[in-house]
mmCIF file of C-alpha atoms and ligand atoms in Angstrom:
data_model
loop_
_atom_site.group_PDB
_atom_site.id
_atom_site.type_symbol
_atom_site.label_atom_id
_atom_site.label_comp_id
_atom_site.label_asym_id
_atom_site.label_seq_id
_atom_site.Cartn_x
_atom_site.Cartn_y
_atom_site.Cartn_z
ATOM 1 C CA UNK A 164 38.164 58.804 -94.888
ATOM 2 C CA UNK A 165 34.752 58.024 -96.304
ATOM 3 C CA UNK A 166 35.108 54.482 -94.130
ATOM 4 C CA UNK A 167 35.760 56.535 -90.846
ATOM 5 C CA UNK A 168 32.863 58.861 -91.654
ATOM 6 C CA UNK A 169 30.532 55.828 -92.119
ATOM 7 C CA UNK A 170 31.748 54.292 -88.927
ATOM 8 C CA UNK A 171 31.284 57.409 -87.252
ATOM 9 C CA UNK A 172 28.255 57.884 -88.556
ATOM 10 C CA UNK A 173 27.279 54.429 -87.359
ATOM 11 C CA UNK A 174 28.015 55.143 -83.944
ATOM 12 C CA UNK A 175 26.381 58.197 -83.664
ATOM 13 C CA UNK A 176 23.090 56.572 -84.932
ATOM 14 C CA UNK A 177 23.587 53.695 -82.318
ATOM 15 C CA UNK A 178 24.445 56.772 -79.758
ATOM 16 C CA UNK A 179 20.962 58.186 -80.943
ATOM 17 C CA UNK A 180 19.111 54.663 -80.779
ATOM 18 C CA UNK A 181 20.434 54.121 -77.407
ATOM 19 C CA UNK A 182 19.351 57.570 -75.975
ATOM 20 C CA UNK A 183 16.065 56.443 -77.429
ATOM 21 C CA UNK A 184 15.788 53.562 -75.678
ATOM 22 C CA UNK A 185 17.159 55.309 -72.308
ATOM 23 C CA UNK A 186 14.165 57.303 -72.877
ATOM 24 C CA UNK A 187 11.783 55.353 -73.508
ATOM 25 C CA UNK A 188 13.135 53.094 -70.672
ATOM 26 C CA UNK A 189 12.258 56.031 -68.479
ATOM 27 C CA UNK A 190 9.242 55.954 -69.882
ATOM 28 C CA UNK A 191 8.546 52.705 -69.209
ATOM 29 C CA UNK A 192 8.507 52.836 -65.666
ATOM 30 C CA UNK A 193 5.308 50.459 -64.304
ATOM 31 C CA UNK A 194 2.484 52.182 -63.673
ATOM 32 C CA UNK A 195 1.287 49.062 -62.235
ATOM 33 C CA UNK A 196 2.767 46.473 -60.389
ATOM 34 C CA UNK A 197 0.337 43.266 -60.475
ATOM 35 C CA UNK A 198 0.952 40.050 -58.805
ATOM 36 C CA UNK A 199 -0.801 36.944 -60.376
ATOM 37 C CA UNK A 200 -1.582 33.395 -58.527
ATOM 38 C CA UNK A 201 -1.874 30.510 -60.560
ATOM 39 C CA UNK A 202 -3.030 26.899 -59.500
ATOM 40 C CA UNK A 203 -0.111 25.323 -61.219
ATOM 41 C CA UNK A 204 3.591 24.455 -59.628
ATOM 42 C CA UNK A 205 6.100 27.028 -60.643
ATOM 43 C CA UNK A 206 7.051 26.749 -64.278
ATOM 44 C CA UNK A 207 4.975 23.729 -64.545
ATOM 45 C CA UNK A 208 5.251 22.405 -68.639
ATOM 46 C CA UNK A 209 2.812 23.980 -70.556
ATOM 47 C CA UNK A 210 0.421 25.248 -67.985
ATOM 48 C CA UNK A 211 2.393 26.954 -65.605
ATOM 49 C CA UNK A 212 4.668 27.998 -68.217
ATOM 50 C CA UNK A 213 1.610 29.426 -70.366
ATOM 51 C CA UNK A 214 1.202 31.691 -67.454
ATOM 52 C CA UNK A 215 4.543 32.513 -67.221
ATOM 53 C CA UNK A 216 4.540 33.644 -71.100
ATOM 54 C CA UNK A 217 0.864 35.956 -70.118
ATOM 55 C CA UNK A 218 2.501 37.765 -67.749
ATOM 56 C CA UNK A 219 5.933 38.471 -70.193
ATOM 57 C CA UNK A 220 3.557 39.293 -72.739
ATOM 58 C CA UNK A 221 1.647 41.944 -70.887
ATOM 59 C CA UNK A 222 4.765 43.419 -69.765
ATOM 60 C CA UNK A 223 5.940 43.677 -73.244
ATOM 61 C CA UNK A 224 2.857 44.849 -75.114
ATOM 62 C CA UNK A 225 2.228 47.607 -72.760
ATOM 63 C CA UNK A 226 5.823 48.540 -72.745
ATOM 64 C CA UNK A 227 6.446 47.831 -69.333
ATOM 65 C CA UNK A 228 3.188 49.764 -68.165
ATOM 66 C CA UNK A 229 2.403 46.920 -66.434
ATOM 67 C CA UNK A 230 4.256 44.572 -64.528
ATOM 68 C CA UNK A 231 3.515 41.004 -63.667
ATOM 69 C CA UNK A 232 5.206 38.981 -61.018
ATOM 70 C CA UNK A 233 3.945 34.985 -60.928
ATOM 71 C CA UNK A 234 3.164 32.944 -58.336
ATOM 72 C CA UNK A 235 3.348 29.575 -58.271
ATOM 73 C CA UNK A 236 0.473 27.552 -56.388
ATOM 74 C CA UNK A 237 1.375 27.552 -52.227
ATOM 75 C CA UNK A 238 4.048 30.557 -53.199
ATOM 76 C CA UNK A 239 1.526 33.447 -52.668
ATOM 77 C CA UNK A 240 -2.043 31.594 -51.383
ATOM 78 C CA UNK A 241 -2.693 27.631 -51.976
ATOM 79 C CA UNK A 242 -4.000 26.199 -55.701
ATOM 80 C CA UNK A 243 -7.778 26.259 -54.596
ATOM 81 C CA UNK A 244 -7.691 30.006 -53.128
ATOM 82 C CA UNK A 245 -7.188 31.321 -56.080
ATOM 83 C CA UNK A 246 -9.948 32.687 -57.291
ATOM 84 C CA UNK A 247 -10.458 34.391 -53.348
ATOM 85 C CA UNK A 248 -7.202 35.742 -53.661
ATOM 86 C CA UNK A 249 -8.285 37.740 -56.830
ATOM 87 C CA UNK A 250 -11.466 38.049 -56.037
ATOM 88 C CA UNK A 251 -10.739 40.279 -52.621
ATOM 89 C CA UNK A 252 -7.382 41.887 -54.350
ATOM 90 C CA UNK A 253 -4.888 39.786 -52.550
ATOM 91 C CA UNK A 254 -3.364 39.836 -55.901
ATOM 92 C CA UNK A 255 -4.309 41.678 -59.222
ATOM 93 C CA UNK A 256 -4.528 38.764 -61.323
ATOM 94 C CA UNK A 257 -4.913 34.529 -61.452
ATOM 95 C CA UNK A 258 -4.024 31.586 -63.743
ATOM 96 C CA UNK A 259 -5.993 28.488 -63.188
ATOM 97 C CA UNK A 260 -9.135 26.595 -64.696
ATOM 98 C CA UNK A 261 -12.774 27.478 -64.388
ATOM 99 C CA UNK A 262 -13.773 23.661 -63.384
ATOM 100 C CA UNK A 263 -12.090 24.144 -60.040
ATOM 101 C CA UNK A 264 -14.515 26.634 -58.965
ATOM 102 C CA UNK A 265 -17.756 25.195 -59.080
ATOM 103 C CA UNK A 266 -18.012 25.324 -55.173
ATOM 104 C CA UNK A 267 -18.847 29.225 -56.652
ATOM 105 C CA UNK A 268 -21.262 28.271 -58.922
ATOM 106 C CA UNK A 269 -22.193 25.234 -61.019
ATOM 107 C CA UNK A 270 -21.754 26.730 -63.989
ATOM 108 C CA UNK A 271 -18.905 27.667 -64.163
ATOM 109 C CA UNK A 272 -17.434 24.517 -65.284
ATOM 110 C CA UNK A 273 -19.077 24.609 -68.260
ATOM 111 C CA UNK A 274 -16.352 27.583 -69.001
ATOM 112 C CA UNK A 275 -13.653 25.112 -68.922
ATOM 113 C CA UNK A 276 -14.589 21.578 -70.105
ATOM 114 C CA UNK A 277 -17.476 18.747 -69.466
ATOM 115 C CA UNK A 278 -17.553 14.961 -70.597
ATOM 116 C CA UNK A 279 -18.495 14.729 -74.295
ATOM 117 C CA UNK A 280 -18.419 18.494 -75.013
ATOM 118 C CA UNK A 281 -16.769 20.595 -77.239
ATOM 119 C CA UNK A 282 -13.547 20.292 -78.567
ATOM 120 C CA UNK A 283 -10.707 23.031 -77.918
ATOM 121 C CA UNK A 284 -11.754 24.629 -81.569
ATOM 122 C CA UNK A 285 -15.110 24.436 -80.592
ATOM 123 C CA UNK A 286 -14.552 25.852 -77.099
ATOM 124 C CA UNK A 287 -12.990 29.111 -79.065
ATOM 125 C CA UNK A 288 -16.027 29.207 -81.082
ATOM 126 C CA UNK A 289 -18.631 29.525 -78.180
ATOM 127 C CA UNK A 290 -16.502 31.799 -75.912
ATOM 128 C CA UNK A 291 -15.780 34.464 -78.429
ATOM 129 C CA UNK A 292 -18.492 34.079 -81.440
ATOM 130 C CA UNK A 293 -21.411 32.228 -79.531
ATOM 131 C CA UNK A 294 -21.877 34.092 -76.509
ATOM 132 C CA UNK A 295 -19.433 32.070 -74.118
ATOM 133 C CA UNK A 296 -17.528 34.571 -73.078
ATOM 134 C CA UNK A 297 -20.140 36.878 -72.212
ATOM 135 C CA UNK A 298 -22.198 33.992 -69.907
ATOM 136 C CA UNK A 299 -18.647 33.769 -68.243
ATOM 137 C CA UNK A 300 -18.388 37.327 -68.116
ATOM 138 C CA UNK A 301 -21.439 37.955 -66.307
ATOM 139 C CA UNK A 302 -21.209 35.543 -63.641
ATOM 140 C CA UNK A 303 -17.466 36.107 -62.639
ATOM 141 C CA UNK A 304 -18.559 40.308 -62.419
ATOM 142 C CA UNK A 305 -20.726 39.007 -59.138
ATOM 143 C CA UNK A 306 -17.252 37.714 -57.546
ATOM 144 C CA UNK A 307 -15.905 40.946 -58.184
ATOM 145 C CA UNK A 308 -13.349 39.172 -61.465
ATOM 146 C CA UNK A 309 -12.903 39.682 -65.236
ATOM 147 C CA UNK A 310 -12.335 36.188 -67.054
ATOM 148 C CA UNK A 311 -10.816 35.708 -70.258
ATOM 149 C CA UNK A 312 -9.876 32.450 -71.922
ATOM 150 C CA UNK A 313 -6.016 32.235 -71.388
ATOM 151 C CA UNK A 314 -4.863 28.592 -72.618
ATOM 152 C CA UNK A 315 -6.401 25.107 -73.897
ATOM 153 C CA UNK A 316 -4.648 21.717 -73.742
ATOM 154 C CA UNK A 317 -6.374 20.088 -76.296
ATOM 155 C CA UNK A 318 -8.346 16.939 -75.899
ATOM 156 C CA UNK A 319 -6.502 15.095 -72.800
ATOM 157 C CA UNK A 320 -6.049 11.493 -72.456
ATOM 158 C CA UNK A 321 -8.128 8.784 -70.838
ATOM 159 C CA UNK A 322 -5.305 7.576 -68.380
ATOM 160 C CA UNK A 323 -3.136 5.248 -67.083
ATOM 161 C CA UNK A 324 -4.224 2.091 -65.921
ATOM 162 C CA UNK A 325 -3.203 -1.046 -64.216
ATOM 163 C CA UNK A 326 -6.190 -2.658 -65.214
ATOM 164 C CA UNK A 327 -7.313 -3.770 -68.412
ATOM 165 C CA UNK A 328 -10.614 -1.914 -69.369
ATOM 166 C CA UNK A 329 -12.384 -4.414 -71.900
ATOM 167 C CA UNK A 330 -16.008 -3.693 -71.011
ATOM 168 C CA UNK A 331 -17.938 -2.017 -68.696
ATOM 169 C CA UNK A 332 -18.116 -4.465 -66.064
ATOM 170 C CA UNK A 333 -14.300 -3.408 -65.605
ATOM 171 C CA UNK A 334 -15.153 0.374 -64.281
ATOM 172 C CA UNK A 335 -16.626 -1.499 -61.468
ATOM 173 C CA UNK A 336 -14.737 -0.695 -58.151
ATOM 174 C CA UNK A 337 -11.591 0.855 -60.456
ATOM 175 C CA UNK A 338 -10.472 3.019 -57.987
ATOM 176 C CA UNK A 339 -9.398 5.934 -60.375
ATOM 177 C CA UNK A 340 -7.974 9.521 -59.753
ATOM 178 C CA UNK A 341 -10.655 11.902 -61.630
ATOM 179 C CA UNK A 342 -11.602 15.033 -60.427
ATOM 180 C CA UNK A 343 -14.827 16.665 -61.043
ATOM 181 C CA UNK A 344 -17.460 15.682 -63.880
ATOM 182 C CA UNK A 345 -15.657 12.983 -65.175
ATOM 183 C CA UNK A 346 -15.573 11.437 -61.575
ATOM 184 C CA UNK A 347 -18.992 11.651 -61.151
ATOM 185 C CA UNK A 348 -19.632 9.704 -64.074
ATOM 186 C CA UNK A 349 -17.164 6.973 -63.129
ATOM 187 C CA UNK A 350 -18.699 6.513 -60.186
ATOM 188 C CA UNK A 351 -22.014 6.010 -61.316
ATOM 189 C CA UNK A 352 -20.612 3.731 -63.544
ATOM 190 C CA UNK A 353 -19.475 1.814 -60.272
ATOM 191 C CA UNK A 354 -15.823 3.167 -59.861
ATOM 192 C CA UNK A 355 -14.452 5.024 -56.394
ATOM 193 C CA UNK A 356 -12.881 8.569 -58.130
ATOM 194 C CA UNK A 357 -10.235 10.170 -56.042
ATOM 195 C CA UNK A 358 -9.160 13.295 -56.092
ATOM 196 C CA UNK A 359 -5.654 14.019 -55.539
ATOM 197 C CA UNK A 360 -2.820 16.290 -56.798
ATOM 198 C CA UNK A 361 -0.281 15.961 -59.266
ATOM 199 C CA UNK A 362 2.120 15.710 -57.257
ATOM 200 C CA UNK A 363 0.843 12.742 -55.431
ATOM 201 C CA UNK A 364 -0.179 10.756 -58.943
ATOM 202 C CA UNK A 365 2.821 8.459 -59.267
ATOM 203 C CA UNK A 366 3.476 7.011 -55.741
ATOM 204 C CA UNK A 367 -0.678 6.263 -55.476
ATOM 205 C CA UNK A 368 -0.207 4.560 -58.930
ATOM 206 C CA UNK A 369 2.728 2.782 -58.208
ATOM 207 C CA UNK A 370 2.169 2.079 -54.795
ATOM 208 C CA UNK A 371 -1.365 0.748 -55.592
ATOM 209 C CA UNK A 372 -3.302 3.135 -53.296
ATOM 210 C CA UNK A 373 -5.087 3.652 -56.798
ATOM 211 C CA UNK A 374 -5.964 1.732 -59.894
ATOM 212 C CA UNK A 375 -6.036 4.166 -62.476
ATOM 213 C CA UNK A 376 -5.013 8.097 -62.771
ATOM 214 C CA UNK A 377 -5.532 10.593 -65.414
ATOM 215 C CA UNK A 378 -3.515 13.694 -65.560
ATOM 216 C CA UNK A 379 -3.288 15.814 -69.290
ATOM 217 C CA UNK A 380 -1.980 14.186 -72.474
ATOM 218 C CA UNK A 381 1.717 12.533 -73.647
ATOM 219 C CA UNK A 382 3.649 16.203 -73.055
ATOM 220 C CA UNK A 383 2.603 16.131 -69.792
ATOM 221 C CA UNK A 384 1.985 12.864 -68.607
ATOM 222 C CA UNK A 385 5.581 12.049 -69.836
ATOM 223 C CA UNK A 386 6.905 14.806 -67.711
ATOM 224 C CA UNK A 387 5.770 13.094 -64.730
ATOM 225 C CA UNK A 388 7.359 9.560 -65.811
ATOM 226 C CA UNK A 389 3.290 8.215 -64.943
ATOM 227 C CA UNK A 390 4.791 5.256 -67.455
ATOM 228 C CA UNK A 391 7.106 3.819 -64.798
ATOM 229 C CA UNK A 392 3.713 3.277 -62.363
ATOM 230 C CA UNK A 393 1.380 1.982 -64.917
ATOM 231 C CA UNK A 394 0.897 -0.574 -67.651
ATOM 232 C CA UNK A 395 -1.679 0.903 -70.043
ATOM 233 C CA UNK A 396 -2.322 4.240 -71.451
ATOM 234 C CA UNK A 397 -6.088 4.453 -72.592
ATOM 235 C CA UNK A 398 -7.283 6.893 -74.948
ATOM 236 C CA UNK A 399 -9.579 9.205 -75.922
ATOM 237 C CA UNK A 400 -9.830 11.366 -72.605
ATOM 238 C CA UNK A 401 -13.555 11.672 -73.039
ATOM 239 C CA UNK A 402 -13.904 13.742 -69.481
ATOM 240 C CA UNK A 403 -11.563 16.252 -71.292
ATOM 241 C CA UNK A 404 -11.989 16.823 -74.743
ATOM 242 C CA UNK A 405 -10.800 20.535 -75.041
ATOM 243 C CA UNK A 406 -9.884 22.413 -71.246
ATOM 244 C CA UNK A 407 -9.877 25.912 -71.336
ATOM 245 C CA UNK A 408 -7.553 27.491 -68.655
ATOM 246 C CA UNK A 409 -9.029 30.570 -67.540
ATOM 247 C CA UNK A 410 -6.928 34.318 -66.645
ATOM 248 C CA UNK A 411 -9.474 36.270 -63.919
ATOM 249 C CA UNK A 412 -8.666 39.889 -63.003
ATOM 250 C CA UNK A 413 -9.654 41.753 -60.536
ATOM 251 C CA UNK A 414 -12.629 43.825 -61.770
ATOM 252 C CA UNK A 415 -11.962 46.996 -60.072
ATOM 253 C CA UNK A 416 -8.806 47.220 -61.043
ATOM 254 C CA UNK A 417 -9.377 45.982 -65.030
ATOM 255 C CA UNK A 418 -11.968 48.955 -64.633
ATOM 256 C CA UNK A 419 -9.673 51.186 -63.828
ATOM 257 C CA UNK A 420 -6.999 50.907 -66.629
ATOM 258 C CA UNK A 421 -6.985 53.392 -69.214
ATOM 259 C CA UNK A 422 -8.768 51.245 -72.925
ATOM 260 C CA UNK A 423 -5.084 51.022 -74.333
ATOM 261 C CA UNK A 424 -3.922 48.830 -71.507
ATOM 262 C CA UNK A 425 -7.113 46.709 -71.180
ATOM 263 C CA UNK A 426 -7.232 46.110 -74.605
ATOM 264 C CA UNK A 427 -3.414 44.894 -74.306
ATOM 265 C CA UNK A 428 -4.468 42.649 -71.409
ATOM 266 C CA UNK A 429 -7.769 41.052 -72.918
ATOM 267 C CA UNK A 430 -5.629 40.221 -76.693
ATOM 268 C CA UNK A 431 -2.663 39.276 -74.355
ATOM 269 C CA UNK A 432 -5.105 36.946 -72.783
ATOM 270 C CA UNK A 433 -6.138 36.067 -76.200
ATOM 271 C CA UNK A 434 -2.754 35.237 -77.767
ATOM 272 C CA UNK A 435 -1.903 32.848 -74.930
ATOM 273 C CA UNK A 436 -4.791 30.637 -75.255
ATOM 274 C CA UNK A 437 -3.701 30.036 -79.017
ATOM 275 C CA UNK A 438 -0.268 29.742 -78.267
ATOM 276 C CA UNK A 439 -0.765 27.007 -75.806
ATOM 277 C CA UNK A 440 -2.857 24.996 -77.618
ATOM 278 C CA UNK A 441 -0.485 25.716 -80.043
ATOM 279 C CA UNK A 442 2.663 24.357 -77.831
ATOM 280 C CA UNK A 443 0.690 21.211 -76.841
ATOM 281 C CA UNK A 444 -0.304 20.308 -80.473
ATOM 282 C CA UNK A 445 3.443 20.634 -81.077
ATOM 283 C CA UNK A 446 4.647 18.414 -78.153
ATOM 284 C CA UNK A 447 2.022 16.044 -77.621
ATOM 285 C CA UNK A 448 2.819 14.052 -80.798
ATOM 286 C CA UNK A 449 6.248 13.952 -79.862
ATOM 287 C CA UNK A 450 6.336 13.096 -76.117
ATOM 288 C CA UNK A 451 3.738 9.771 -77.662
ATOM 289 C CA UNK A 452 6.672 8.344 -79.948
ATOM 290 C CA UNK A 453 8.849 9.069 -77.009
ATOM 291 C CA UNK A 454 6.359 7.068 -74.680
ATOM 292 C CA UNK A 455 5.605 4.432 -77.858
ATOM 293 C CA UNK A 456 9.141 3.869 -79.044
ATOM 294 C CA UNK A 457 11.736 4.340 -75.980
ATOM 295 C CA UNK A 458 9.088 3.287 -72.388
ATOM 296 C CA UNK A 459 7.205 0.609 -74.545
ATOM 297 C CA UNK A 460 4.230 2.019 -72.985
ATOM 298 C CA UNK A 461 1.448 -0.228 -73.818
ATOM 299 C CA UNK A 462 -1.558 2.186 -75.508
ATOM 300 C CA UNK A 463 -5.063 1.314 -75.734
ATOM 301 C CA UNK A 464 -8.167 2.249 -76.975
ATOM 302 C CA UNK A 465 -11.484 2.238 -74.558
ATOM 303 C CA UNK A 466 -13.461 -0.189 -75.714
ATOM 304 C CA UNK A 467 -16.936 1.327 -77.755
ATOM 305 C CA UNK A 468 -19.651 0.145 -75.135
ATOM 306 C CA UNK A 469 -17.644 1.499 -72.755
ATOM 307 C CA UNK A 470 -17.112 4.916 -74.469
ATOM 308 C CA UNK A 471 -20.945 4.747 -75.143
ATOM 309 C CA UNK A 472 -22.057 3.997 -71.459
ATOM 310 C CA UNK A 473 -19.767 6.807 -70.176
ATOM 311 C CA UNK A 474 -21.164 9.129 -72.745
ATOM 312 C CA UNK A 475 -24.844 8.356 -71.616
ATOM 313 C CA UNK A 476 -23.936 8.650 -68.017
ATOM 314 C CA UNK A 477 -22.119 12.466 -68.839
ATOM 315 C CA UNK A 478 -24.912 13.457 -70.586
ATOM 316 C CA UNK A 479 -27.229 12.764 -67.449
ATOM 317 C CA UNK A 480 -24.381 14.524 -64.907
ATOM 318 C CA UNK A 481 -24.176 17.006 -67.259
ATOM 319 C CA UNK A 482 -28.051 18.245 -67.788
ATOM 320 C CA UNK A 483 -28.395 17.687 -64.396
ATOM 321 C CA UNK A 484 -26.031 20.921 -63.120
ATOM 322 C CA UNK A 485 -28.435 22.836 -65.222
ATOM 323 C CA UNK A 486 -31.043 22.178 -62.088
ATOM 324 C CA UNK A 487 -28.803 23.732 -59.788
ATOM 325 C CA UNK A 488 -30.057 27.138 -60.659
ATOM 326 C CA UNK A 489 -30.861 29.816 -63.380
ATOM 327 C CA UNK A 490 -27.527 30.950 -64.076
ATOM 328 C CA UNK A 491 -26.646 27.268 -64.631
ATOM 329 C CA UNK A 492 -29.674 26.653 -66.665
ATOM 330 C CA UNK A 493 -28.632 29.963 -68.955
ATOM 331 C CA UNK A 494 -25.663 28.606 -69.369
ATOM 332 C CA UNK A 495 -26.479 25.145 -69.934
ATOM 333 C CA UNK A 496 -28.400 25.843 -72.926
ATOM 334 C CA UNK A 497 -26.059 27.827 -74.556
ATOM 335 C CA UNK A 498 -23.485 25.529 -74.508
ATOM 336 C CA UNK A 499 -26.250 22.952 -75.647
ATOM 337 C CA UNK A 500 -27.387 24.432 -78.257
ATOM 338 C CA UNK A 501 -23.747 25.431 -79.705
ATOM 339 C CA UNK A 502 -22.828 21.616 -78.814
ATOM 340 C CA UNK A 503 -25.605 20.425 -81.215
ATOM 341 C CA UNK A 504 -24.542 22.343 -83.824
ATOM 342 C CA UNK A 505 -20.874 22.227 -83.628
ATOM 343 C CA UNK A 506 -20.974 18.318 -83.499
ATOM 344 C CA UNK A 507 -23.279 18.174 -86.966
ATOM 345 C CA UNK A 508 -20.396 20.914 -88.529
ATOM 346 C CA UNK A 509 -17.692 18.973 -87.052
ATOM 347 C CA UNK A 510 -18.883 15.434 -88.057
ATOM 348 C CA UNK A 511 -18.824 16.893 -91.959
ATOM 349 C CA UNK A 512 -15.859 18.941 -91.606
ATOM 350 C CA UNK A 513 -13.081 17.398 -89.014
ATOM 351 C CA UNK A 514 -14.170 14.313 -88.519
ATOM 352 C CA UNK A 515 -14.787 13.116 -91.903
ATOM 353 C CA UNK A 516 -11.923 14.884 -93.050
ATOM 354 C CA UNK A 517 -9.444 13.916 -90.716
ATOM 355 C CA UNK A 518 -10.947 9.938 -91.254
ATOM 356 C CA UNK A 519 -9.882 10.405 -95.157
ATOM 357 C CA UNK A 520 -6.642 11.504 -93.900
ATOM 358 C CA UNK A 521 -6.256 8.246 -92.212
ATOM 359 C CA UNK A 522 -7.369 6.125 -95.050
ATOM 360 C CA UNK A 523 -3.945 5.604 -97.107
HETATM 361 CA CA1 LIG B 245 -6.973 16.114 -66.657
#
């Protein structure tokens, strides 16, 4: 009698908890219904799926307020119109990287790595504690967007090569896929950069269109089987120590959500670009023993003069985007300035720390 009562009792309460949820389902209706473009392929590991997770996390905080369908690059507007696409309200909202849009403004790659800069910890630090953020913020509001750091892969690697890279002599003519920054420094170190897209990496590497390709780090690279078209996997990826992927509203319509929902999208923002960085610390050890112990792949180290040539030549492409114009220049020295002091912290903190570790 007492069991039946408890049962009963039981059900009614689930009765009562799913009437809740009816309601609150009704509730939940979208208010808005926001379409976001990213620059990645559809579901692509770690980057296209770190969009994926912004847009389920939106839609959860808010309760289903809001309501974000993703679009893979060429699904909605191609990889490169991106930031157009957002910018004129095409769609609501876009996933990509801040270094693709420096036919905008110079500047704004400094938002999402340069050669020899700051490391994905360090990035944090200068976008939300040392004025980063609010640089970025300023000179996406002339474009009509709202940025917001939304992923980081960590410092990438230096690439795979069918050459052997012993000394600097060796960059001369390598005929390497790397866009932006770091391929203006390889060719003044006497390379030919190309710029391609993933998608186009392996056959150019195995067909021997190109020498040399980078691409992200083990997770990734691994993903793309870039071991079956090359020999040698060189490391560190000096070009990109830390890469911040970037989330960019629309402005008008960020301005016009009530403070409860843009709070939920800015610390939505916020949770995916620790979570990724999180996923790729997580998988990038993993996919190297996978590329060490099972593909043989054969891993080297750039050779120091080379490392130190390369890091003279950055730091001359580098100052020079501050001459581009005043924004640049602002920026520039901000980043500067948090560089030189996050590289004295680091060196006693997780460099010397992390070469202890090693000791053993
Ligand atoms: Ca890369």
């Amino acid at each position: 009698m007492q069991r039946r009562t408890f049962i009963s009792g039981a059900a009614g309460a689930a009765a009562a908890a799913a009437a809740t949820l009816s309601t609150r389902t009704a509730w939940a209706k979208p208010e808005y219904k926001w379409k976001m473009v990213t620059t990645w392929p559809k579901n692509f590991p770690g980057l296209g799926t770190g969009a994926n997770n912004l847009a389920k996390l939106i839609g959860e905080m808010s309760g289903g307020r809001i309501q974000v369908k993703v679009y893979g690059a060429q699904e909605l507007v191609p990889a490169f119109e991106v930031f157009d696409a957002v910018s004129r309200g095409t769609a609501e909202m876009g996933h990509g990287a801040a270094y693709y849009w420096k036919g905008k403004s110079e500047a704004a790659q400094f938002f999402s790595t340069v050669p020899f800069g700051l490391t994905a910890q360090e990035m944090n630090g200068w976008m939300y504690y040392g004025g980063g953020l609010e640089l970025w913020t300023e000179l996406y509001a002339d474009f009509g967007l709202v940025p917001a750091p939304a992923g980081n892969t960590g410092v990438q690697m230096g690439g795979w090569f069918n050459k052997e890279i012993n000394s600097v002599a060796d960059l001369q003519g390598l005929k390497m896929r790397i866009p932006g920054l770091g391929g203006e420094v390889l060719k003044r170190a006497g390379g030919t950069p190309v710029n391609l897209p993933g998608g186009e990496l392996f056959t150019s590497l195995q067909s021997g269109a190109i020498d040399a390709t980078e691409w992200v780090g083990p997770y990734n690279d691994l993903a793309f089987g870039l071991y079956k078209a090359a020999k040698y996997y060189y490391y560190p990826g000096w070009h990109e120590p830390g890469t911040t992927l970037e989330a960019i509203i629309n402005k008008e319509v960020f301005d016009g959500l009530p403070g409860d929902l843009q709070s939920i999208v800015t610390n939505a923002c916020k949770v995916v670009n620790q979570d990724m960085l999180a996923e790729y610390t997580a998988r990038n050890p993993a996919a190297l023993k996978t590329l060490l112990n099972e593909h043989h792949v054969d891993l080297r180290k750039f050779p120091d003069d080379v490392l130190a040539k390369l890091h003279e030549l950055s730091d001359q492409v580098v100052a020079e985007i501050a001459e581009k114009d005043a924004f640049s220049q602002k920026t520039y020295a901000s980043y500067q300035k948090f560089l030189n002091q996050a590289k004295e912290w680091s060196g006693i903190s997780e460099l010397t720390y992390l070469q202890a570790r090693d000791q053993s």
